[in-house]
Short mmCIF file of C-alpha atoms in Angstrom, two decimals:
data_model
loop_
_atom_site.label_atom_id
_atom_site.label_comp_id
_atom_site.label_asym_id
_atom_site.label_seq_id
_atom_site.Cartn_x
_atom_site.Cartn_y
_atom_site.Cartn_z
CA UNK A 260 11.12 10.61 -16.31
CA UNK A 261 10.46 9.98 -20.00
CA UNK A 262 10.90 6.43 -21.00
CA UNK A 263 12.26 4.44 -24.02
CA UNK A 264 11.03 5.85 -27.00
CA UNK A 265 10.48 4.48 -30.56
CA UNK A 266 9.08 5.28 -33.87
CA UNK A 267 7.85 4.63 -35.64
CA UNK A 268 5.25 3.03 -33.97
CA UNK A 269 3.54 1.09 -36.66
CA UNK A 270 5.41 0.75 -40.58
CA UNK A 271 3.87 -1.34 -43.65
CA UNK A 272 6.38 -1.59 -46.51
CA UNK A 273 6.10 -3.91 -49.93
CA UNK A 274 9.09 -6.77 -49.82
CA UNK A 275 12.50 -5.81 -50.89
CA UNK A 276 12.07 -2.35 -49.59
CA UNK A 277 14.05 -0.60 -46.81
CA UNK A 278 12.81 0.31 -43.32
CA UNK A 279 14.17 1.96 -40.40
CA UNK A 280 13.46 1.94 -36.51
CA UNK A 281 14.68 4.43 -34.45
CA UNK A 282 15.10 4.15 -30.68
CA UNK A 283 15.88 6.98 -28.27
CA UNK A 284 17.15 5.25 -24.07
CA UNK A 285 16.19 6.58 -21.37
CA UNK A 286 18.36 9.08 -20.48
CA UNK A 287 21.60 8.09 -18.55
CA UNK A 288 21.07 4.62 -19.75
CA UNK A 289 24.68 3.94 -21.51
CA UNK A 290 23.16 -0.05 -22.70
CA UNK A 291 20.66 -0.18 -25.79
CA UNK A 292 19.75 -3.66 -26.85
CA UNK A 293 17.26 -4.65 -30.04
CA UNK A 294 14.75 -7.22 -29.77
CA UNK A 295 12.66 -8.93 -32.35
CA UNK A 296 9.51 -10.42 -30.86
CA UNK A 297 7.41 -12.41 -33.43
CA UNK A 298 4.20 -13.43 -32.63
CA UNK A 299 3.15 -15.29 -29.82
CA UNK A 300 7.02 -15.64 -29.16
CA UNK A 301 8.99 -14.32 -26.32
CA UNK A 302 11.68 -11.41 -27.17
CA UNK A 303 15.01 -12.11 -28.93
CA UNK A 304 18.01 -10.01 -28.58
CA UNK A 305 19.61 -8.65 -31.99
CA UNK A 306 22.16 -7.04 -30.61
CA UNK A 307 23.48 -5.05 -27.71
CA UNK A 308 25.18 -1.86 -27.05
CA UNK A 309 27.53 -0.35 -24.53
CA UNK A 310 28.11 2.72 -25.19
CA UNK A 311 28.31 3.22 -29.25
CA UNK A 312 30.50 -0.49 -29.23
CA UNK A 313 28.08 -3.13 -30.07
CA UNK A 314 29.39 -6.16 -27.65
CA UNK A 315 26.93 -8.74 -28.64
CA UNK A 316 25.41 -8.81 -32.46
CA UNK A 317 25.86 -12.67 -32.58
CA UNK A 318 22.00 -13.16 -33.79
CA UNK A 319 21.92 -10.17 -35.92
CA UNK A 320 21.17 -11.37 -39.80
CA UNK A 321 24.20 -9.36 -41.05
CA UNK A 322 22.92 -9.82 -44.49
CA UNK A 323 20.31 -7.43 -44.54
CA UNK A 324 20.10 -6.16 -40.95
CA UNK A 325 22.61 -3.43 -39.55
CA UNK A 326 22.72 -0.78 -36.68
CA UNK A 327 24.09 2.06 -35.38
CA UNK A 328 24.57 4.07 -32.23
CA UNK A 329 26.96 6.81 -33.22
CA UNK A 330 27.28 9.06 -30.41
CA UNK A 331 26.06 6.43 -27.79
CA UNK A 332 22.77 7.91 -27.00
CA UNK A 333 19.76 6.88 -29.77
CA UNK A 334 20.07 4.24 -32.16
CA UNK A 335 18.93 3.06 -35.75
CA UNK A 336 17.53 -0.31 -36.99
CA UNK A 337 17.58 -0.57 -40.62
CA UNK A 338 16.70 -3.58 -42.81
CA UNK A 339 17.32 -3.21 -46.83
CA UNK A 340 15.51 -5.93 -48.29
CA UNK A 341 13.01 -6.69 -45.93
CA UNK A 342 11.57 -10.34 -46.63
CA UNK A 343 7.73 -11.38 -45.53
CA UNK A 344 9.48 -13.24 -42.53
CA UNK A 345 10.61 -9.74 -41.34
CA UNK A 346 6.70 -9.23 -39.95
CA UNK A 347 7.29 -8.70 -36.29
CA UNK A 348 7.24 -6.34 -33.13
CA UNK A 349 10.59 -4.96 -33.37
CA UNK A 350 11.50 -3.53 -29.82
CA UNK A 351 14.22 -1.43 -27.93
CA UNK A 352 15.32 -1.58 -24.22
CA UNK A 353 18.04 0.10 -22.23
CA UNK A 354 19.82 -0.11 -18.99
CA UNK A 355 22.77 1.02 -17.17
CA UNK A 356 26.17 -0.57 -18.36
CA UNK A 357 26.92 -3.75 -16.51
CA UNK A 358 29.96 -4.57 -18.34
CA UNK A 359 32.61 -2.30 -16.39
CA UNK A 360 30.34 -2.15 -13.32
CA UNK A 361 29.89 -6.26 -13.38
CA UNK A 362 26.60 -5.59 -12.03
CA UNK A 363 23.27 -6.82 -13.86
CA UNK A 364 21.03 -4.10 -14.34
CA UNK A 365 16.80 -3.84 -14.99
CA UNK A 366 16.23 -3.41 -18.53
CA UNK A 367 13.57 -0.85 -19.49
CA UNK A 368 11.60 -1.87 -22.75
CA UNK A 369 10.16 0.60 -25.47
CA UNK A 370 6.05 0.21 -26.83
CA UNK A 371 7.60 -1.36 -29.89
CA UNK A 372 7.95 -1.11 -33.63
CA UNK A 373 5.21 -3.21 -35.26
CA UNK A 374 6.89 -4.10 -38.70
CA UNK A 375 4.27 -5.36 -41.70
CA UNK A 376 5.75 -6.75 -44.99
CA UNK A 377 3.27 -7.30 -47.80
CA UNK B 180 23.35 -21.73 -22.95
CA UNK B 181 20.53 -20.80 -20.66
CA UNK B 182 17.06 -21.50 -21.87
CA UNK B 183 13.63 -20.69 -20.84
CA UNK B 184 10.45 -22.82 -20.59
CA UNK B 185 6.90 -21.78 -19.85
CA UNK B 186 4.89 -24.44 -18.80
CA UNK B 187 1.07 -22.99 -20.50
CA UNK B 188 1.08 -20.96 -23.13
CA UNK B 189 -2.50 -19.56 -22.18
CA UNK B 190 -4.42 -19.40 -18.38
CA UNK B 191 -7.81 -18.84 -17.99
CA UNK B 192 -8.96 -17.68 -14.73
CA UNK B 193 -12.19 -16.38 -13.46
CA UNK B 194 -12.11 -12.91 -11.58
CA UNK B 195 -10.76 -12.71 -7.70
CA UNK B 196 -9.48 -16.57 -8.42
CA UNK B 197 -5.42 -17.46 -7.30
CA UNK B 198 -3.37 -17.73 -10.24
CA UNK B 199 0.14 -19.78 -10.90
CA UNK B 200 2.16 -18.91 -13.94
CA UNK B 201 4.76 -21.54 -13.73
CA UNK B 202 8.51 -21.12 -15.33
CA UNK B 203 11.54 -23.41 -15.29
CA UNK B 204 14.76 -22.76 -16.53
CA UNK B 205 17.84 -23.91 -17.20
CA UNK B 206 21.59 -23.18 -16.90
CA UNK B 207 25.00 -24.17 -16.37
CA UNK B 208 25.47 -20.73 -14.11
CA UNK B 209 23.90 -19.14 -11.47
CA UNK B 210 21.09 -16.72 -13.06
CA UNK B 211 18.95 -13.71 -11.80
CA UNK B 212 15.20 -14.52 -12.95
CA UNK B 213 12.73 -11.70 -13.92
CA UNK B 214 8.77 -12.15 -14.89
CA UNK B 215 7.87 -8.67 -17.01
CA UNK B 216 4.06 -8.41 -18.45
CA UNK B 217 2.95 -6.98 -21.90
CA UNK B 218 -0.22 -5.41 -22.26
CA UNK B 219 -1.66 -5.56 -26.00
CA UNK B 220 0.24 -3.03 -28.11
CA UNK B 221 2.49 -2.04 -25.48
CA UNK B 222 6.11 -2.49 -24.22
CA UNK B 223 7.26 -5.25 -21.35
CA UNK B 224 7.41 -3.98 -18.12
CA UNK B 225 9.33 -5.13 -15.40
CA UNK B 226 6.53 -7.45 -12.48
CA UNK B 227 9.40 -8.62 -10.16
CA UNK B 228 13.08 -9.91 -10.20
CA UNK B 229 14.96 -12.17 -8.17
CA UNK B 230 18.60 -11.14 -7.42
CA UNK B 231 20.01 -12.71 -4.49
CA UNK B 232 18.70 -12.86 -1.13
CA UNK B 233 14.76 -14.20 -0.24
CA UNK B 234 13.35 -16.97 -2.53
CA UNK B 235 10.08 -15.21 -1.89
CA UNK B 236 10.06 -12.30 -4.10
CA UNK B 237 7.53 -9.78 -4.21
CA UNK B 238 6.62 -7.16 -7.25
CA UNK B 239 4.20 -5.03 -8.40
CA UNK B 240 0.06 -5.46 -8.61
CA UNK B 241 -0.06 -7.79 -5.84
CA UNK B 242 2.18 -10.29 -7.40
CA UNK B 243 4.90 -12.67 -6.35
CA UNK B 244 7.25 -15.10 -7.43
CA UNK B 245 9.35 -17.90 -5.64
CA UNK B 246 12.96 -19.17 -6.75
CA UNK B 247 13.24 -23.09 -5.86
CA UNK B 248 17.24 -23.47 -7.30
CA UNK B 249 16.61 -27.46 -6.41
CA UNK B 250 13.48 -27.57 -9.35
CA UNK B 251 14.68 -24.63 -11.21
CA UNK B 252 11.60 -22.98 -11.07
CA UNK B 253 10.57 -19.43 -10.69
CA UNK B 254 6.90 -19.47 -10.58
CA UNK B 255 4.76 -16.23 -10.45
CA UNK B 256 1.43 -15.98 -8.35
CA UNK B 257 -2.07 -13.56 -7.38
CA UNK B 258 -3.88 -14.91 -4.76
CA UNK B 259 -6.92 -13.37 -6.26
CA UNK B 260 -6.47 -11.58 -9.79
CA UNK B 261 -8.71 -8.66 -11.34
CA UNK B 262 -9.97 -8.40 -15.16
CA UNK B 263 -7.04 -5.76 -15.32
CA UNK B 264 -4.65 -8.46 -14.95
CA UNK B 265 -5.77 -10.12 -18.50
CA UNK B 266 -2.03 -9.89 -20.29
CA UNK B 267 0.61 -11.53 -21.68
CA UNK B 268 3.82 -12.90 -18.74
CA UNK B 269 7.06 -13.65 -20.12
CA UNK B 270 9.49 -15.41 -18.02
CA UNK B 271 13.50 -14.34 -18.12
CA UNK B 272 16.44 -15.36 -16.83
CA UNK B 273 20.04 -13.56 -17.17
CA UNK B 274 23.37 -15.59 -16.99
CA UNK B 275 25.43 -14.00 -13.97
CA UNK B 276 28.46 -15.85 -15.07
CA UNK B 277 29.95 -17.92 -18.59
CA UNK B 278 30.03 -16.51 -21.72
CA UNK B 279 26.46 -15.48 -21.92
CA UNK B 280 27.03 -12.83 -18.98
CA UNK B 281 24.30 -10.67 -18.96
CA UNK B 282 22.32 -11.93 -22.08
CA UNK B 283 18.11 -11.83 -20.98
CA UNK B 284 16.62 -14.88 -22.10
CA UNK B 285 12.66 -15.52 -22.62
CA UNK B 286 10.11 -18.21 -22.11
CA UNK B 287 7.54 -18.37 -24.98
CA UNK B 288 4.97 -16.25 -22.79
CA UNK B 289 2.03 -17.20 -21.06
CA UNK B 290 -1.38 -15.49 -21.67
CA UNK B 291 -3.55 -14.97 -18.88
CA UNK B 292 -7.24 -14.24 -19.01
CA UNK B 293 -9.40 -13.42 -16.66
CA UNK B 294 -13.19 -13.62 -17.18
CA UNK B 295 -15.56 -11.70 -14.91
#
């Protein structure tokens, strides 16, 4: 069974300029959630999906961060500008829905988008 | 809000040595607790969780974690580790009630190295 993906896996961009992550769940998975993990820091969630409805984007920077889910299978991390403190592992997990079911499920992480601003 | 603390941010160990990660958190709910591992340029993966049921919790790679609700602790264990193990161990913890239902929390991570 293939697991999270992401790309891409590494990305260097000059401040001010726009990036992109893309994140594909494992298959089935209806829950995608974006983490940023600086370094020598544990995880933080972005934001959360069920489905394509984003229930939880209370620590997403709205000002220059956004995402999507469309069709509630992969998903898209964009930041336009990026800023120097943007320099992190940017990463993507998924698990089955837990908010109709009630029940807490395993989530399954991606390798990571390793994000560089010069 | 639940919170996460990890007790040493780095372990060195010697080869075929025990090991004790240690992790307390804190809530105002009942939580599940999970301890996932990230190798160097890679993903977390999932070592072991605690649900509901035995304190004693057993995972993957010979590793194993007990729940004390009295301490809040959730501390993760080897009895004898192997250069393999060398990684970084984040602590978790997931509300299973409140207003943060469902939201994973981490612990700063703790990097364990073992030297042969």
């Amino acid at each position: 069974e293939a697991g999270v993906v992401q790309s891409p896996r590494y990305k260097i961009i000059e401040k001010k300029q726009p990036v992109a992550f893309w994140c594909n769940p494992i298959s089935g998975h209806n829950t995608l959630y974006w983490y940023l993990q600086n370094l020598g820091q544990g995880p933080e969630l972005l934001i959360r999906y069920e489905n394509e409805e984003a229930v939880d984007d209370s620590q997403l920077p709205k000002d220059r961060f956004s995402a999507e889910r469309l069709k509630g299978v992969d998903s898209t991390l964009k930041i336009q500008p990026a800023e120097l403190g943007d320099s992190a592992v940017y990463l993507c997990a998924s698990s089955f829905g837990m908010r109709t079911s009630g029940t807490i499920y395993e989530q399954y992480f991606g390798p990571g988008t390793r994000l560089t601003v010069t | 809000a639940q919170s996460v603390t990890q007790l040493d941010s780095q372990v060195p160990v010697f080869e075929e040595a025990p090991v004790e990660l240690r992790c307390n958190y804190s809530s105002s709910v009942s939580v599940y607790l999970f301890w996932y591992v990230q190798y160097p340029n890679q993903g977390l993966q999932l070592l072991l969780k605690y649900l509901s049921g035995s304190t004693l919790v057993k995972g993957i790679n010979g590793f194993e974690a007990e729940f004390n609700k009295s301490q809040t602790s959730f501390h993760l264990r080897k009895p004898s580790v192997h250069i393999s193990d060398t990684a970084e161990y984040f602590c978790a913890v997931i509300n299973a009630g409140g207003t943060s239902y469902g939201k994973l929390t981490f612990g700063q991570g703790t990097i364990l190295t073992v030297h042969p």
